[in-house]
Coordinates of C-alpha atoms in Angstrom, one line a residue:
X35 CA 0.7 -27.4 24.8
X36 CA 3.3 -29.6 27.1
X37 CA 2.5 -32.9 28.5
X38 CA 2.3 -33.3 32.1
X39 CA 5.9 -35.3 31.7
X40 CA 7.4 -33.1 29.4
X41 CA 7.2 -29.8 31.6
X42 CA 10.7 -27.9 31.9
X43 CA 10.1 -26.7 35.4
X44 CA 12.5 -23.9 36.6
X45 CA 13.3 -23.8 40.4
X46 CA 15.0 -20.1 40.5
X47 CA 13.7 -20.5 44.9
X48 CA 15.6 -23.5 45.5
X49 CA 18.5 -22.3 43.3
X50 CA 18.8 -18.9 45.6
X51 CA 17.5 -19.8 48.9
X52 CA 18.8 -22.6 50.6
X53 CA 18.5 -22.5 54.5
X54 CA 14.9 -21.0 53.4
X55 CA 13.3 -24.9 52.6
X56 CA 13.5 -28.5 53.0
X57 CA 13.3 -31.0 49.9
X58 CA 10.3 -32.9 50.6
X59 CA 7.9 -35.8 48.6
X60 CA 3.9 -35.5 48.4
X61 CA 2.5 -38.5 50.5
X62 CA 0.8 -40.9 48.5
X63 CA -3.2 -40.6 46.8
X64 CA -4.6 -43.5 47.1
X65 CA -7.2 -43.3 44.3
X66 CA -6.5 -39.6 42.5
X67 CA -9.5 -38.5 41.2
X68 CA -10.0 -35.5 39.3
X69 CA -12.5 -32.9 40.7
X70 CA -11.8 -29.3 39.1
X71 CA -9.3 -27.9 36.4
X72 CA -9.1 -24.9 35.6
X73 CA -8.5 -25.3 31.6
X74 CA -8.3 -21.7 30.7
X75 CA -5.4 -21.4 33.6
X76 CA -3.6 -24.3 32.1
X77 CA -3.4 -22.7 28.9
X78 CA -2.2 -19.4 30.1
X79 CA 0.4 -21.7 31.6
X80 CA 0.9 -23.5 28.6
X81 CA -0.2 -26.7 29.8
X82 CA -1.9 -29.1 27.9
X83 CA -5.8 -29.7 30.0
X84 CA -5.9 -33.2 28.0
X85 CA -2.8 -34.6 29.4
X86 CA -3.7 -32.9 33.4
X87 CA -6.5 -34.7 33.2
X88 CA -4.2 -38.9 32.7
X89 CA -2.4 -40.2 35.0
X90 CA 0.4 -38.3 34.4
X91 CA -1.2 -34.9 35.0
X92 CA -3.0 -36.5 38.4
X93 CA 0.7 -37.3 39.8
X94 CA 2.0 -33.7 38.9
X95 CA -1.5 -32.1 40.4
X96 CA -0.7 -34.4 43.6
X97 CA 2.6 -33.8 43.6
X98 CA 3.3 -38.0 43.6
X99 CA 5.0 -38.1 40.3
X100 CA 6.4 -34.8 38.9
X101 CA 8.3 -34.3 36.2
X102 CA 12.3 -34.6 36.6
X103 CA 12.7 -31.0 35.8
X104 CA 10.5 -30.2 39.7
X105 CA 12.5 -30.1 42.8
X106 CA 9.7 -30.4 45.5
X107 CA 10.4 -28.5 48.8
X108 CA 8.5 -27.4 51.4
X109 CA 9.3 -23.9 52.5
X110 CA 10.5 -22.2 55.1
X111 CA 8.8 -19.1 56.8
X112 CA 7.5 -17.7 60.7
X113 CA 4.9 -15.1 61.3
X114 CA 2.7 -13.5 63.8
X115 CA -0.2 -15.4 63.8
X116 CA -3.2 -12.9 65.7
X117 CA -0.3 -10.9 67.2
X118 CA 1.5 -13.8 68.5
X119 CA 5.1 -14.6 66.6
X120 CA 6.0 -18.3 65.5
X121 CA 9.3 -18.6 64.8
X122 CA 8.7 -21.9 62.7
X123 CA 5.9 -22.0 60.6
X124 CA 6.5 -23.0 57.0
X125 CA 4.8 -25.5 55.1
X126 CA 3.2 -27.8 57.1
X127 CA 1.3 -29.5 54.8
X128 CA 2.2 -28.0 51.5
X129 CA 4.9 -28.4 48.8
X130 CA 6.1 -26.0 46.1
X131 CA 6.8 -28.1 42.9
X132 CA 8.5 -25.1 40.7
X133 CA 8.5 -22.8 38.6
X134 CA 6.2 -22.5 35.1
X135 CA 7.2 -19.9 32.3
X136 CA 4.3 -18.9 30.4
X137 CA 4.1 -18.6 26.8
X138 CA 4.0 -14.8 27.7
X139 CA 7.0 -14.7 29.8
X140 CA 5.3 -14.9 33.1
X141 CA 7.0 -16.8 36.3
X142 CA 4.4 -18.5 38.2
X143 CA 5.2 -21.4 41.1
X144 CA 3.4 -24.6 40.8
X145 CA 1.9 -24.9 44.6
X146 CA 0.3 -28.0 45.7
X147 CA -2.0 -27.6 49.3
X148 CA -2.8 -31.2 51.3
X149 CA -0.1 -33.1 50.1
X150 CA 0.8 -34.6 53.4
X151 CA 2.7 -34.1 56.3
X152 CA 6.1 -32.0 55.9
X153 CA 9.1 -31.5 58.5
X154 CA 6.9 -28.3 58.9
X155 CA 3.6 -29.8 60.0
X156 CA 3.3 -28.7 63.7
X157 CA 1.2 -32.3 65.0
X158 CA -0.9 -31.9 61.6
X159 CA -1.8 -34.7 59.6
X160 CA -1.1 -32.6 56.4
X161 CA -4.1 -33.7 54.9
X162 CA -6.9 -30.9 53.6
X163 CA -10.4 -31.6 53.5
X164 CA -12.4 -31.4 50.1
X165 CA -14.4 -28.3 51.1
X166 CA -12.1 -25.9 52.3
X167 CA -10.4 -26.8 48.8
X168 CA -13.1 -26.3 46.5
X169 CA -13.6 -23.2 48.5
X170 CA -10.4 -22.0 47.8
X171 CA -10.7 -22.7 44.3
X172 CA -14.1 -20.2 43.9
X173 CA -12.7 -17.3 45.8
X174 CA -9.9 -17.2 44.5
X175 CA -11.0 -17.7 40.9
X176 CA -13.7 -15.0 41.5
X177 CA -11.6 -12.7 43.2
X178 CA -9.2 -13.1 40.0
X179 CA -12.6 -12.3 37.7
X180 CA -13.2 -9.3 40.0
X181 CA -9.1 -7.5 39.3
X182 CA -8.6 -8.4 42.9
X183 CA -4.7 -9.4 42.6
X184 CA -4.5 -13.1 44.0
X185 CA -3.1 -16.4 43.5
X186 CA -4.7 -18.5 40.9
X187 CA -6.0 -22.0 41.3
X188 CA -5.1 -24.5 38.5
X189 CA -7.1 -27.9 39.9
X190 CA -8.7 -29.7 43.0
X191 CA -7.7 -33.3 43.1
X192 CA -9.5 -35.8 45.8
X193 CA -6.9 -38.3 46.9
X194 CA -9.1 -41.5 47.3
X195 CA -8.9 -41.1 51.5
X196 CA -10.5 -39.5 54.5
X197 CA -8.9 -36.9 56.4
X198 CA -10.6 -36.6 60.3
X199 CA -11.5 -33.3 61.3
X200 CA -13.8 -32.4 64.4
X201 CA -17.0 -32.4 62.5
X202 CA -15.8 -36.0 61.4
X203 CA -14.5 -37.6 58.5
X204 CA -14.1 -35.3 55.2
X205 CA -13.3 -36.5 51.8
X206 CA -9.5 -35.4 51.1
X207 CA -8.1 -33.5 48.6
X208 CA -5.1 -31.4 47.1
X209 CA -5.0 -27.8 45.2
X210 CA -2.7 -27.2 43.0
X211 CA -2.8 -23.2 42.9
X212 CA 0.0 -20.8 40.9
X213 CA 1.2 -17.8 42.1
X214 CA 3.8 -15.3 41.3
X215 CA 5.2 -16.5 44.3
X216 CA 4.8 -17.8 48.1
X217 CA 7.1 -15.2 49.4
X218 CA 6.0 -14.0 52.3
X219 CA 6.4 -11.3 54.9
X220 CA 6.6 -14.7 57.3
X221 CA 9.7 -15.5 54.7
X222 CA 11.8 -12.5 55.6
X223 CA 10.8 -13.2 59.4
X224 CA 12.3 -16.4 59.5
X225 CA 15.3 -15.3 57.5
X226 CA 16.1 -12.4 59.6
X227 CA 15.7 -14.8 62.8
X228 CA 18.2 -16.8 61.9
X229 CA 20.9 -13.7 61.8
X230 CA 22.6 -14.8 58.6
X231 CA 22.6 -11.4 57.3
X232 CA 23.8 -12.9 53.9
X233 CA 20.6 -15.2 53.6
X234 CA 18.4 -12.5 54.6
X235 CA 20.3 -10.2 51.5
X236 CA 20.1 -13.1 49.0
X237 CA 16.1 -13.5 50.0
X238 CA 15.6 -9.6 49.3
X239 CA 17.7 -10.0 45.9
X240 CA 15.8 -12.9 45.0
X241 CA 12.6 -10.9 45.9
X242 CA 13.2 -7.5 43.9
X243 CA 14.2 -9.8 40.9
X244 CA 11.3 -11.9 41.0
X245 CA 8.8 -8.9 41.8
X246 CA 10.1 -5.6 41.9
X247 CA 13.2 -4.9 39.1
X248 CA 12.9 -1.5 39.1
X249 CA 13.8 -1.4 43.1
X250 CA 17.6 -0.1 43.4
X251 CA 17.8 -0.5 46.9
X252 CA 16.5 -2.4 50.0
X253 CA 14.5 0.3 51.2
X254 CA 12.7 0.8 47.9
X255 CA 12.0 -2.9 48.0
X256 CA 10.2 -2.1 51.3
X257 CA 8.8 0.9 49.8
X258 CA 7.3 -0.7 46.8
X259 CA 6.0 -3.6 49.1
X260 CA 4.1 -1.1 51.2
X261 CA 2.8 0.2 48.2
X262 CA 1.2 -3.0 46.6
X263 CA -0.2 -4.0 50.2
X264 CA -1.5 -0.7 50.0
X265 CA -3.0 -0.8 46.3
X266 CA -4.6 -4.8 47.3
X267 CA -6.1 -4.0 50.8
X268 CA -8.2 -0.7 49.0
X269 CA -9.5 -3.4 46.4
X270 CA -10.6 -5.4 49.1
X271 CA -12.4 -3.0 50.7
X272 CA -14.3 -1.7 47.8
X273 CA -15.3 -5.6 46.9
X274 CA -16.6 -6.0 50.4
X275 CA -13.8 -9.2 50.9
X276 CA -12.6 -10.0 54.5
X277 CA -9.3 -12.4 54.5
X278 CA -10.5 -13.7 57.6
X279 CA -6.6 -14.6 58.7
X280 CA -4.1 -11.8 57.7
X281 CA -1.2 -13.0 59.8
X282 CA 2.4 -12.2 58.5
X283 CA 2.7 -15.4 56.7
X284 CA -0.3 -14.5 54.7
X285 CA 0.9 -11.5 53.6
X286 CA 2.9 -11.6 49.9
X287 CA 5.7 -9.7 49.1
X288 CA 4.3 -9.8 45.2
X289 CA 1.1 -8.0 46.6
X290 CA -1.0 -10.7 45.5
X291 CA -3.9 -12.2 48.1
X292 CA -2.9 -15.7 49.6
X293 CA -4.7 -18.6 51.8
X294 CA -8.4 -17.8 51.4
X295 CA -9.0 -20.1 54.4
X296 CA -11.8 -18.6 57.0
X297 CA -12.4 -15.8 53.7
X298 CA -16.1 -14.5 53.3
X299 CA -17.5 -11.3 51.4
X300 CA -19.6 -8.6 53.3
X301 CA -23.8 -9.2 53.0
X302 CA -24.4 -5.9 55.1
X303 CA -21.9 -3.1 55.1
X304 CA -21.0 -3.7 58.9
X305 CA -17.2 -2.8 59.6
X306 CA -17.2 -4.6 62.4
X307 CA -17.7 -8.2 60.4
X308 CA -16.5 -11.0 61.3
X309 CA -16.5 -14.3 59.8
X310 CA -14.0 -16.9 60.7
X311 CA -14.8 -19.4 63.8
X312 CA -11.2 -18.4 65.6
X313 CA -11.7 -14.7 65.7
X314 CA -13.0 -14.4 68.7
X315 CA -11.6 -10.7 69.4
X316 CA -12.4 -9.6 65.9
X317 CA -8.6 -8.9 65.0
X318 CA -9.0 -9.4 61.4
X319 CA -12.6 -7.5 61.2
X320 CA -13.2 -6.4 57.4
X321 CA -13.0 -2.4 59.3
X322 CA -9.5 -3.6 60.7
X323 CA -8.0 -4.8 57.5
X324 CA -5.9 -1.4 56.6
X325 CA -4.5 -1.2 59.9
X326 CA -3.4 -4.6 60.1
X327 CA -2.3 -5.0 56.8
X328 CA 0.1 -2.1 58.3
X329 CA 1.0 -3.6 61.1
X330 CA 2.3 -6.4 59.0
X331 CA 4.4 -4.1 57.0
X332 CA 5.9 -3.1 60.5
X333 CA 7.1 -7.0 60.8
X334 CA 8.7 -6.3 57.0
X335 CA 10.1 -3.5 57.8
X336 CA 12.1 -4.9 61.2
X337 CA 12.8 -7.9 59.4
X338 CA 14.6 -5.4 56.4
X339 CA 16.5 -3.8 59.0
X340 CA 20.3 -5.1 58.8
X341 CA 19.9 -4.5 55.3
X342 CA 18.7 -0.2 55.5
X343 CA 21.7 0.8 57.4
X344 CA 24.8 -0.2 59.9
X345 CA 23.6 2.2 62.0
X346 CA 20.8 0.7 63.6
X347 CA 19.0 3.8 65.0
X348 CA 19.2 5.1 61.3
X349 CA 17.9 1.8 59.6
X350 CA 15.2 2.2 62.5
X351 CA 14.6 6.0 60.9
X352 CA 14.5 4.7 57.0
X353 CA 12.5 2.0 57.5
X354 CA 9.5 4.4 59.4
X355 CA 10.0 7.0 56.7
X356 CA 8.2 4.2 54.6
X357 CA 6.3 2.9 56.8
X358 CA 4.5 6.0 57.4
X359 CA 3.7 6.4 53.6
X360 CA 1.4 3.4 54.2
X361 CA -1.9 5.2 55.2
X362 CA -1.4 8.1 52.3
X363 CA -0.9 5.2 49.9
X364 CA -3.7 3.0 51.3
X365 CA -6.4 6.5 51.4
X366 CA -5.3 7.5 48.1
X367 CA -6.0 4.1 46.3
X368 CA -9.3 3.5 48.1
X369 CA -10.6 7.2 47.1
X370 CA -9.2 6.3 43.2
X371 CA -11.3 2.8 43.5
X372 CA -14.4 4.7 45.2
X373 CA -14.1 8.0 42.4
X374 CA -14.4 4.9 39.8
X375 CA -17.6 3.4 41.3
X376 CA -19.3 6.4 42.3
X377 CA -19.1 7.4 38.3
X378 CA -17.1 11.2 39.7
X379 CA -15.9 12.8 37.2
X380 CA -11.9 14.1 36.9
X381 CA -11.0 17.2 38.7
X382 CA -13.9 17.3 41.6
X383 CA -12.9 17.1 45.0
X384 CA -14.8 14.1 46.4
X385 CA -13.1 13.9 49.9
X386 CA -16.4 15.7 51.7
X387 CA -18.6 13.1 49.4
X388 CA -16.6 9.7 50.4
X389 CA -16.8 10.8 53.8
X390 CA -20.4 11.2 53.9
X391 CA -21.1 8.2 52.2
X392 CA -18.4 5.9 54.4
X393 CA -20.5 7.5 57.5
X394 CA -23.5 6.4 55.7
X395 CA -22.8 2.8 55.0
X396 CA -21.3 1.3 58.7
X397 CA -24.6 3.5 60.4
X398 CA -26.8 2.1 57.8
X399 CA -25.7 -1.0 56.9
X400 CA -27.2 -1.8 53.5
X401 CA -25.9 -4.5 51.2
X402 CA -22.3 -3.2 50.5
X403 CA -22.3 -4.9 46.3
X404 CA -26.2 -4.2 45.7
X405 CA -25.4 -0.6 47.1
X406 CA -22.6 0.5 44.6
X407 CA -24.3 -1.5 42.0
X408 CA -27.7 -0.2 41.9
X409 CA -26.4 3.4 42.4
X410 CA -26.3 3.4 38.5
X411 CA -29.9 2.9 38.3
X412 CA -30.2 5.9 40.9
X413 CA -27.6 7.7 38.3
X414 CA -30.3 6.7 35.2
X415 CA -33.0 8.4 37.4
X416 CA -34.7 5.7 39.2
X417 CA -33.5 5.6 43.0
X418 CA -36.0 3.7 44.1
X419 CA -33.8 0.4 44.1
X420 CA -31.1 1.5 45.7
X421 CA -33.6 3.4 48.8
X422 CA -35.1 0.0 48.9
X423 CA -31.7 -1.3 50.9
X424 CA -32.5 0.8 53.6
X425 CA -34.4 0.3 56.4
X426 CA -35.5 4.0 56.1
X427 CA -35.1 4.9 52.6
X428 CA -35.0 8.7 53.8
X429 CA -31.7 8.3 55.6
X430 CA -30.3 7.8 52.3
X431 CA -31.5 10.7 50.0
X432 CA -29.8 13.4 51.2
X433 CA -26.3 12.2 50.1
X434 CA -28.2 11.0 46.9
X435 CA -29.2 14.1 46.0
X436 CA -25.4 15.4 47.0
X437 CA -23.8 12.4 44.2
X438 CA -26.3 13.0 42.0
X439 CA -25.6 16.8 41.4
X440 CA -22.0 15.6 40.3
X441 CA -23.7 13.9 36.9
X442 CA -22.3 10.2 38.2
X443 CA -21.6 8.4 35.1
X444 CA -23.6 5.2 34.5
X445 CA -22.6 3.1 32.0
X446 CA -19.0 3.6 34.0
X447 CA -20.3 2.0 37.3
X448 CA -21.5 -0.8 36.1
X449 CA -18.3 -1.9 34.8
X450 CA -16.5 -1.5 37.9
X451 CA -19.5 -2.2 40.1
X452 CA -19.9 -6.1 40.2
X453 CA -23.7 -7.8 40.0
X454 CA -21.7 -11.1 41.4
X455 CA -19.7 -11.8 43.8
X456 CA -19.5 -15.4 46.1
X457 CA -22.1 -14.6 48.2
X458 CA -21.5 -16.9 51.3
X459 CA -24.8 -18.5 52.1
X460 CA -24.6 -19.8 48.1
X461 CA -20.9 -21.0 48.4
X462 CA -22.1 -22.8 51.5
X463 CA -24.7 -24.6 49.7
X464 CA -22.4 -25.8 46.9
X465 CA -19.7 -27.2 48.9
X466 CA -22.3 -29.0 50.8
X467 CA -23.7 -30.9 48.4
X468 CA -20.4 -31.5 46.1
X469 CA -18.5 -32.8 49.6
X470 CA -22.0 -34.7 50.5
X471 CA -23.1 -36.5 47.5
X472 CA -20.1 -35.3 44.7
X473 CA -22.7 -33.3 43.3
X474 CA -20.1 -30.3 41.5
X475 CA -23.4 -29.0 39.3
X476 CA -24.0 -26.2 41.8
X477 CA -20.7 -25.2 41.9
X478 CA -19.8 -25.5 38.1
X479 CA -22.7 -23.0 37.6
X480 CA -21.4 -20.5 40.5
X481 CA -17.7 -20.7 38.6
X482 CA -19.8 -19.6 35.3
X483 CA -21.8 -16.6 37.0
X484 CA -18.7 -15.6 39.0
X485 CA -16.5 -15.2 36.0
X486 CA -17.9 -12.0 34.3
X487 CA -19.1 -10.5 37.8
X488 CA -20.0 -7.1 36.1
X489 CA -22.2 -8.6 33.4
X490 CA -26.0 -8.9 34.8
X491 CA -27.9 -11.5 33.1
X492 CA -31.2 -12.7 33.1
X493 CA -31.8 -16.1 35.1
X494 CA -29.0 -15.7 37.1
X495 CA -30.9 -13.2 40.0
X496 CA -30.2 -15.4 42.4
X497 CA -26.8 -15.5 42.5
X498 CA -27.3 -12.0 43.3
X499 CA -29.2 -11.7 46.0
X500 CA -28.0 -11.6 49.9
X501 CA -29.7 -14.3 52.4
X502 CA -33.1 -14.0 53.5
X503 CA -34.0 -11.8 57.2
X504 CA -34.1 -15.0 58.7
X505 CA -30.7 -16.7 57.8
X506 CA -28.4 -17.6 60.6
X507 CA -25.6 -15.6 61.4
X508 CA -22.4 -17.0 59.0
X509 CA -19.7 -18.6 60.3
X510 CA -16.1 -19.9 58.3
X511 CA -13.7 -22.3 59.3
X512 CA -10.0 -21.8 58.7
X513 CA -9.8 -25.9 57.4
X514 CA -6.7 -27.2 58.6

């Protein structure tokens, strides 16, 4: 394991991409103090949890005194933010420290969120609030637990200091997350803006390098792009997640989920969901995510274009062809992730099935993960749980009986079907009480139950379990 001092940091971005980032230092934390690490991360990273946790590790993890291996920068992207483009976005209040190589080979970035105001900051403090960290921390931790592709999150650090937001004061705090990268769709906007064709090609190298080695051209980077969007956007939809804030810039090229800000996970199976406090036209509804995740791709795409073709009309025609494989790609890996947890077995045709059953679920509404999960007891013969979701269990049995005369494997659900996910009234209640009175029990235990989401255990039913009739309706905010 490497000390916190010792760490040979690579900086292959900052190597590649200048014009793409501006060198930048992490404003000072007053009192570090260490709230979360993730010590199984650190030692996939090789990093030794002992020395994180000393001074040493608190300046890397705050980005205040990094190793002299790190180059800090903040980057450099735009994006259409709800529809609308920003030409200048970037890290406002972020800073990428470098590059870790695992002990398996991996590349990951070193990330570090609320370390202070950057050139990027837009009339932000670039300060984050405790909550919206720890938050960031669980989801994305659990969506890791769950297969979901997504950034990791290595520690939460509080910095000693209150950042004001409009509910008032808030404890403040930095993440330190890893990723495969922070290349964005945003990334190649900003590139392409600036109409240096040769920083948009050397952005697009460094990208099918980093991500995609087997692409030998810039369409097939586009291509293979479309494809991972495609693949991560299913796996959402089959875990019941809604981003909450899928603008361009939080869209990776790597096909990993970023910026978990406003995120929540679906109680009721209501496409029409929405969680996040600035939604107000219900853009990013959990129902709307394929198409926008599309949409985005069209942003890629145009941004790709001086590098399809010198014919613009023809790069124009390339760069559809592609784009137009997005909703085949997109079907195809939600029916694959939907054969899996309905238990089908190989060779049936389950198109009339999934349609039934999608039909079903928005007119419905039961819980979407108590659904798919207690379908297995339904598949053991016992249906009764699974009716029980539904206001008139009779609406449900006719496409029961339909499933059921496909022999729907068990024992194969439940390992694809998850008991746990972060159920939002529960994640609530634990960053209330660890931002109120630094109580991190309640959290610590959802971390535990969250990280084997497919094993049901006794004494954990809560976790489980959806908010009671009565709850309020749930509402996120984005944090910043």
């Amino acid at each position: 394991m490497t000390a916190a001092t010792e760490i040979a940091f690579e900086n292959t971005f900052v190597r590649d991409l200048d014009g793409l980032y501006l060198p930048w230092n992490a404003a000072p934390a007053p009192e570090p103090r260490l709230v979360l690490l993730n010590e199984a991360l650190a030692g996939e990273l090789g990093l030794d949890p002992a020395a994180l946790r000393g001074p040493a590790g608190l300046g890397l993890l705050t980005g205040t005194a990094v190793p002299e291996s790190a180059t800090t920068v903040a980057q450099a992207y735009a994006g259409h933010q709800f529809g609308n483009y920003s030409p200048r976005l970037g890290d406002g209040r972020a800073l990428l420290v470098g590059e870790l190589v695992t002990p398996s080979g991996e590349r990951r970035d070193l990330h570090l969120k609320g370390s202070g105001r950057t050139p990027f900051a837009r009339g932000g403090d670039g300060k984050a609030p405790l909550g919206p960290m720890l938050r960031e921390y669980l989801v994305s931790e659990a969506m890791h637990a769950l297969g979901v592709p997504s950034t990791r999150s290595l520690a939460v650090v509080a910095t000693g200091e209150h950042v004001m937001r409009e509910r008032g004061p808030e404890p403040g705090a930095v993440l330190a997350r890893t990723a495969s990268s922070h290349l964005r769709v945003g990334t190649f906007q900003f590139a392409a803006a600036t109409g240096e064709t040769e920083l948009l090609r050397r952005l697009a190298d460094h990208a099918i390098a980093r991500h995609h080695p087997g692409a030998g051209s810039y369409l097939e980077l586009f291509r293979r792009v479309v494809d991972a969007q495609a693949r991560l956007v299913a796996r959402w939809m089959q875990v019941g997640f809604v981003h909450g804030v899928m603008n361009t810039d939080n869209m990776t090229i790597s096909g990993e989920t970023i910026d978990y800000g406003p995120c929540a996970f679906l109680d009721v199976h209501d496409p029409a969901t929405v969680f996040s406090s600035i939604d107000h036209g219900g853009r990013y509804a959990y129902g709307n995510q394929p198409g926008i995740a599309q949409w985005n791709l069209a942003r890629f795409g145009e941004a790709l274009l001086p590098l399809l073709d010198d014919d613009p009309d023809e790069a124009i025609r390339l760069a559809t062809g592609v784009l137009q494989e997005f909703a085949d790609r997109y079907l195809a890996a939600r029916d694959e992730g939907y054969r899996h947890k309905l238990g089908l077995p190989d060779g049936l045709d389950a198109e009339p099935l999934l349609t039934d059953l999608a039909t079903l679920l928005a007119e419905r509404k039961p819980d979407h993960t108590l659904f798919l999960r207690r379908l297995a007891d339904a598949a053991r013969g016992d249906a009764g749980p699974v009716r029980d979701l539904f206001d008139d269990p009779a609406a449900v049995d006719g496409w029961l009986a339909s499933w059921l005369a496909t022999g729907p494997d068990p024992a194969a659900m439940d390992r694809v079907n998850p008991v746990y996910v972060p159920r939002n009234h529960l994640v609530e209640e634990a960053l209330g009480v660890a931002v109120a009175d630094g109580d991190l029990e309640p959290i610590q235990w959802m971390l535990q139950v969250l990280g084997h989401p497919y094993e049901e255990r006794e004494g954990y039913e809560r976790y489980a379990r959806p908010p009671g009739p009565d709850a309020p309706p749930f509402m996120t905010f984005c944090g910043t």
